[in-house]
């Protein structure tokens, strides 16, 4: 077996110099981090602001889960025939809300719908009514369409919007919260898919 030697050009760096330079860079970066951590309270305040940011994200995700849960409850109340299909997904949303630290007082009582879910009309429209132009009636005051297929599509859209919001929040979350947000967002995307499929 023949040994080959490589020749270095006159300007090429020596291996020892590269290793020494890398070690020096690491030591100076670590030392600089230690010095700034000891000399100012910036490290502690950034940790506290990170925690408060996570608390805000966790609270917002919990509120979104409770709003989604209210959508499920309202849809089941209007379309009792969908209860068997929706109950497992609703139960998952309940567990998501609990994972974010938001509980519900009564497990089967819907929370009031958020203003963005309520249409501008002042009361529920009678079933089967239509506008003078012959188009279907607007959604009910509780935000649930009268048609089952449309109600499932609206629920799928709500799941998709919630999952998208959680995905957008990943960049500003701590690693632990980001994993939870990603997991719940993936579950929400799966729920949207299941709600959109005709079974």
mmCIF file of N, CA and C in Angstrom, residues 130-195:
data_model
loop_
_atom_site.group_PDB
_atom_site.id
_atom_site.type_symbol
_atom_site.label_atom_id
_atom_site.label_comp_id
_atom_site.label_asym_id
_atom_site.label_seq_id
_atom_site.Cartn_x
_atom_site.Cartn_y
_atom_site.Cartn_z
ATOM 1 N N UNK A 130 -85.112 31.770 2.882
ATOM 2 C CA UNK A 130 -84.138 32.268 1.921
ATOM 3 C C UNK A 130 -84.381 33.739 1.687
ATOM 4 N N UNK A 131 -83.389 34.369 1.152
ATOM 5 C CA UNK A 131 -83.486 35.791 0.893
ATOM 6 C C UNK A 131 -84.359 36.023 -0.329
ATOM 7 N N UNK A 132 -84.789 37.265 -0.566
ATOM 8 C CA UNK A 132 -85.653 37.547 -1.714
ATOM 9 C C UNK A 132 -85.009 37.142 -3.040
ATOM 10 N N UNK A 133 -83.707 37.121 -3.127
ATOM 11 C CA UNK A 133 -83.050 36.772 -4.388
ATOM 12 C C UNK A 133 -83.026 35.270 -4.617
ATOM 13 N N UNK A 134 -83.507 34.468 -3.638
ATOM 14 C CA UNK A 134 -83.548 33.026 -3.805
ATOM 15 C C UNK A 134 -82.291 32.322 -3.339
ATOM 16 N N UNK A 135 -81.319 33.075 -2.843
ATOM 17 C CA UNK A 135 -80.093 32.442 -2.357
ATOM 18 C C UNK A 135 -80.347 31.889 -0.959
ATOM 19 N N UNK A 136 -79.531 30.935 -0.522
ATOM 20 C CA UNK A 136 -79.737 30.372 0.813
ATOM 21 C C UNK A 136 -79.621 31.435 1.887
ATOM 22 N N UNK A 137 -80.257 31.156 3.019
ATOM 23 C CA UNK A 137 -80.244 32.117 4.121
ATOM 24 C C UNK A 137 -78.844 32.248 4.690
ATOM 25 N N UNK A 138 -78.553 33.381 5.312
ATOM 26 C CA UNK A 138 -77.237 33.558 5.928
ATOM 27 C C UNK A 138 -77.087 32.597 7.101
ATOM 28 N N UNK A 139 -75.856 32.400 7.578
ATOM 29 C CA UNK A 139 -75.678 31.507 8.727
ATOM 30 C C UNK A 139 -76.467 31.998 9.929
ATOM 31 N N UNK A 140 -76.762 31.086 10.814
ATOM 32 C CA UNK A 140 -77.505 31.397 12.024
ATOM 33 C C UNK A 140 -76.685 32.310 12.917
ATOM 34 N N UNK A 141 -77.319 32.826 13.970
ATOM 35 C CA UNK A 141 -76.628 33.719 14.897
ATOM 36 C C UNK A 141 -75.475 33.005 15.595
ATOM 37 N N UNK A 142 -75.575 31.674 15.743
ATOM 38 C CA UNK A 142 -74.497 30.938 16.390
ATOM 39 C C UNK A 142 -73.380 30.591 15.416
ATOM 40 N N UNK A 143 -73.497 31.019 14.159
ATOM 41 C CA UNK A 143 -72.443 30.805 13.168
ATOM 42 C C UNK A 143 -72.504 29.468 12.470
ATOM 43 N N UNK A 144 -73.503 28.648 12.758
ATOM 44 C CA UNK A 144 -73.605 27.324 12.153
ATOM 45 C C UNK A 144 -74.545 27.380 10.953
ATOM 46 N N UNK A 145 -74.072 27.010 9.781
ATOM 47 C CA UNK A 145 -74.967 26.973 8.612
ATOM 48 C C UNK A 145 -76.068 25.925 8.792
ATOM 49 N N UNK A 146 -77.193 26.137 8.121
ATOM 50 C CA UNK A 146 -78.329 25.229 8.243
ATOM 51 C C UNK A 146 -78.076 23.892 7.549
ATOM 52 N N UNK A 147 -77.291 23.883 6.506
ATOM 53 C CA UNK A 147 -77.001 22.669 5.756
ATOM 54 C C UNK A 147 -75.853 21.900 6.420
ATOM 55 N N UNK A 148 -76.011 20.582 6.594
ATOM 56 C CA UNK A 148 -74.982 19.787 7.275
ATOM 57 C C UNK A 148 -73.642 19.833 6.556
ATOM 58 N N UNK A 149 -73.676 19.702 5.246
ATOM 59 C CA UNK A 149 -72.424 19.689 4.470
ATOM 60 C C UNK A 149 -71.702 21.034 4.601
ATOM 61 N N UNK A 150 -72.453 22.111 4.551
ATOM 62 C CA UNK A 150 -71.878 23.446 4.705
ATOM 63 C C UNK A 150 -71.361 23.642 6.136
ATOM 64 N N UNK A 151 -72.085 23.079 7.099
ATOM 65 C CA UNK A 151 -71.648 23.183 8.496
ATOM 66 C C UNK A 151 -70.324 22.454 8.702
ATOM 67 N N UNK A 152 -70.184 21.272 8.079
ATOM 68 C CA UNK A 152 -68.912 20.543 8.173
ATOM 69 C C UNK A 152 -67.782 21.317 7.496
ATOM 70 N N UNK A 153 -68.084 21.937 6.356
ATOM 71 C CA UNK A 153 -67.074 22.725 5.662
ATOM 72 C C UNK A 153 -66.649 23.929 6.504
ATOM 73 N N UNK A 154 -67.624 24.559 7.177
ATOM 74 C CA UNK A 154 -67.301 25.704 8.043
ATOM 75 C C UNK A 154 -66.444 25.263 9.220
ATOM 76 N N UNK A 155 -66.745 24.100 9.769
ATOM 77 C CA UNK A 155 -65.955 23.563 10.878
ATOM 78 C C UNK A 155 -64.542 23.204 10.410
ATOM 79 N N UNK A 156 -64.435 22.651 9.213
ATOM 80 C CA UNK A 156 -63.120 22.335 8.639
ATOM 81 C C UNK A 156 -62.311 23.611 8.428
ATOM 82 N N UNK A 157 -62.971 24.671 7.946
ATOM 83 C CA UNK A 157 -62.270 25.957 7.763
ATOM 84 C C UNK A 157 -61.790 26.511 9.094
ATOM 85 N N UNK A 158 -62.612 26.391 10.137
ATOM 86 C CA UNK A 158 -62.213 26.871 11.467
ATOM 87 C C UNK A 158 -61.012 26.078 11.977
ATOM 88 N N UNK A 159 -61.017 24.763 11.769
ATOM 89 C CA UNK A 159 -59.866 23.934 12.164
ATOM 90 C C UNK A 159 -58.616 24.354 11.394
ATOM 91 N N UNK A 160 -58.761 24.581 10.100
ATOM 92 C CA UNK A 160 -57.622 24.955 9.252
ATOM 93 C C UNK A 160 -57.050 26.312 9.673
ATOM 94 N N UNK A 161 -57.924 27.289 9.927
ATOM 95 C CA UNK A 161 -57.456 28.617 10.353
ATOM 96 C C UNK A 161 -56.734 28.532 11.695
ATOM 97 N N UNK A 162 -57.278 27.731 12.616
ATOM 98 C CA UNK A 162 -56.646 27.580 13.921
ATOM 99 C C UNK A 162 -55.286 26.912 13.787
ATOM 100 N N UNK A 163 -55.203 25.868 12.968
ATOM 101 C CA UNK A 163 -53.931 25.181 12.750
ATOM 102 C C UNK A 163 -52.914 26.114 12.098
ATOM 103 N N UNK A 164 -53.360 26.922 11.148
ATOM 104 C CA UNK A 164 -52.454 27.876 10.495
ATOM 105 C C UNK A 164 -51.931 28.909 11.486
ATOM 106 N N UNK A 165 -52.791 29.382 12.377
ATOM 107 C CA UNK A 165 -52.355 30.340 13.401
ATOM 108 C C UNK A 165 -51.315 29.740 14.330
ATOM 109 N N UNK A 166 -51.508 28.492 14.683
ATOM 110 C CA UNK A 166 -50.530 27.823 15.549
ATOM 111 C C UNK A 166 -49.214 27.608 14.825
ATOM 112 N N UNK A 167 -49.282 27.314 13.552
ATOM 113 C CA UNK A 167 -48.058 27.136 12.765
ATOM 114 C C UNK A 167 -47.292 28.454 12.670
ATOM 115 N N UNK A 168 -48.005 29.563 12.490
ATOM 116 C CA UNK A 168 -47.346 30.871 12.434
ATOM 117 C C UNK A 168 -46.680 31.224 13.759
ATOM 118 N N UNK A 169 -47.214 30.748 14.862
ATOM 119 C CA UNK A 169 -46.673 31.076 16.184
ATOM 120 C C UNK A 169 -45.428 30.270 16.536
ATOM 121 N N UNK A 170 -45.100 29.267 15.744
ATOM 122 C CA UNK A 170 -43.961 28.404 16.073
ATOM 123 C C UNK A 170 -42.649 29.169 16.204
ATOM 124 N N UNK A 171 -42.423 30.141 15.348
ATOM 125 C CA UNK A 171 -41.154 30.864 15.343
ATOM 126 C C UNK A 171 -40.881 31.655 16.608
ATOM 127 N N UNK A 172 -41.910 32.067 17.308
ATOM 128 C CA UNK A 172 -41.702 32.882 18.506
ATOM 129 C C UNK A 172 -41.901 32.088 19.797
ATOM 130 N N UNK A 173 -42.041 30.779 19.685
ATOM 131 C CA UNK A 173 -42.264 29.946 20.874
ATOM 132 C C UNK A 173 -40.969 29.282 21.315
ATOM 133 N N UNK A 174 -40.905 28.944 22.595
ATOM 134 C CA UNK A 174 -39.777 28.176 23.105
ATOM 135 C C UNK A 174 -39.847 26.777 22.487
ATOM 136 N N UNK A 175 -38.751 26.030 22.509
ATOM 137 C CA UNK A 175 -38.779 24.698 21.892
ATOM 138 C C UNK A 175 -39.885 23.792 22.435
ATOM 139 N N UNK A 176 -40.081 23.804 23.744
ATOM 140 C CA UNK A 176 -41.117 22.947 24.333
ATOM 141 C C UNK A 176 -42.503 23.336 23.845
ATOM 142 N N UNK A 177 -42.819 24.631 23.874
ATOM 143 C CA UNK A 177 -44.126 25.089 23.416
ATOM 144 C C UNK A 177 -44.259 24.913 21.907
ATOM 145 N N UNK A 178 -43.164 25.102 21.169
ATOM 146 C CA UNK A 178 -43.212 24.913 19.721
ATOM 147 C C UNK A 178 -43.576 23.473 19.372
ATOM 148 N N UNK A 179 -43.040 22.512 20.119
ATOM 149 C CA UNK A 179 -43.398 21.110 19.871
ATOM 150 C C UNK A 179 -44.886 20.882 20.118
ATOM 151 N N UNK A 180 -45.418 21.458 21.192
ATOM 152 C CA UNK A 180 -46.839 21.310 21.492
ATOM 153 C C UNK A 180 -47.689 21.976 20.409
ATOM 154 N N UNK A 181 -47.316 23.194 20.020
ATOM 155 C CA UNK A 181 -48.058 23.900 18.976
ATOM 156 C C UNK A 181 -48.038 23.120 17.666
ATOM 157 N N UNK A 182 -46.872 22.585 17.306
ATOM 158 C CA UNK A 182 -46.751 21.835 16.053
ATOM 159 C C UNK A 182 -47.607 20.577 16.097
ATOM 160 N N UNK A 183 -47.592 19.895 17.225
ATOM 161 C CA UNK A 183 -48.382 18.677 17.357
ATOM 162 C C UNK A 183 -49.876 18.965 17.249
ATOM 163 N N UNK A 184 -50.323 19.998 17.937
ATOM 164 C CA UNK A 184 -51.747 20.339 17.918
ATOM 165 C C UNK A 184 -52.139 20.902 16.548
ATOM 166 N N UNK A 185 -51.241 21.635 15.901
ATOM 167 C CA UNK A 185 -51.527 22.129 14.551
ATOM 168 C C UNK A 185 -51.666 20.972 13.570
ATOM 169 N N UNK A 186 -50.814 19.957 13.707
ATOM 170 C CA UNK A 186 -50.918 18.780 12.836
ATOM 171 C C UNK A 186 -52.239 18.054 13.068
ATOM 172 N N UNK A 187 -52.645 17.949 14.327
ATOM 173 C CA UNK A 187 -53.928 17.313 14.632
ATOM 174 C C UNK A 187 -55.075 18.129 14.035
ATOM 175 N N UNK A 188 -54.975 19.451 14.113
ATOM 176 C CA UNK A 188 -56.005 20.306 13.527
ATOM 177 C C UNK A 188 -56.090 20.157 12.019
ATOM 178 N N UNK A 189 -54.938 20.028 11.368
ATOM 179 C CA UNK A 189 -54.933 19.812 9.918
ATOM 180 C C UNK A 189 -55.577 18.475 9.577
ATOM 181 N N UNK A 190 -55.318 17.460 10.402
ATOM 182 C CA UNK A 190 -55.947 16.156 10.185
ATOM 183 C C UNK A 190 -57.459 16.253 10.398
ATOM 184 N N UNK A 191 -57.876 17.020 11.407
ATOM 185 C CA UNK A 191 -59.311 17.206 11.641
ATOM 186 C C UNK A 191 -59.955 17.879 10.426
ATOM 187 N N UNK A 192 -59.294 18.904 9.902
ATOM 188 C CA UNK A 192 -59.836 19.607 8.728
ATOM 189 C C UNK A 192 -59.984 18.640 7.554
ATOM 190 N N UNK A 193 -59.005 17.778 7.370
ATOM 191 C CA UNK A 193 -59.073 16.784 6.297
ATOM 192 C C UNK A 193 -60.239 15.836 6.531
ATOM 193 N N UNK A 194 -60.387 15.340 7.755
ATOM 194 C CA UNK A 194 -61.464 14.399 8.054
ATOM 195 C C UNK A 194 -62.840 15.054 7.912
ATOM 196 N N UNK A 195 -62.930 16.310 8.299
ATOM 197 C CA UNK A 195 -64.213 17.005 8.171
ATOM 198 C C UNK A 195 -64.565 17.278 6.709
#
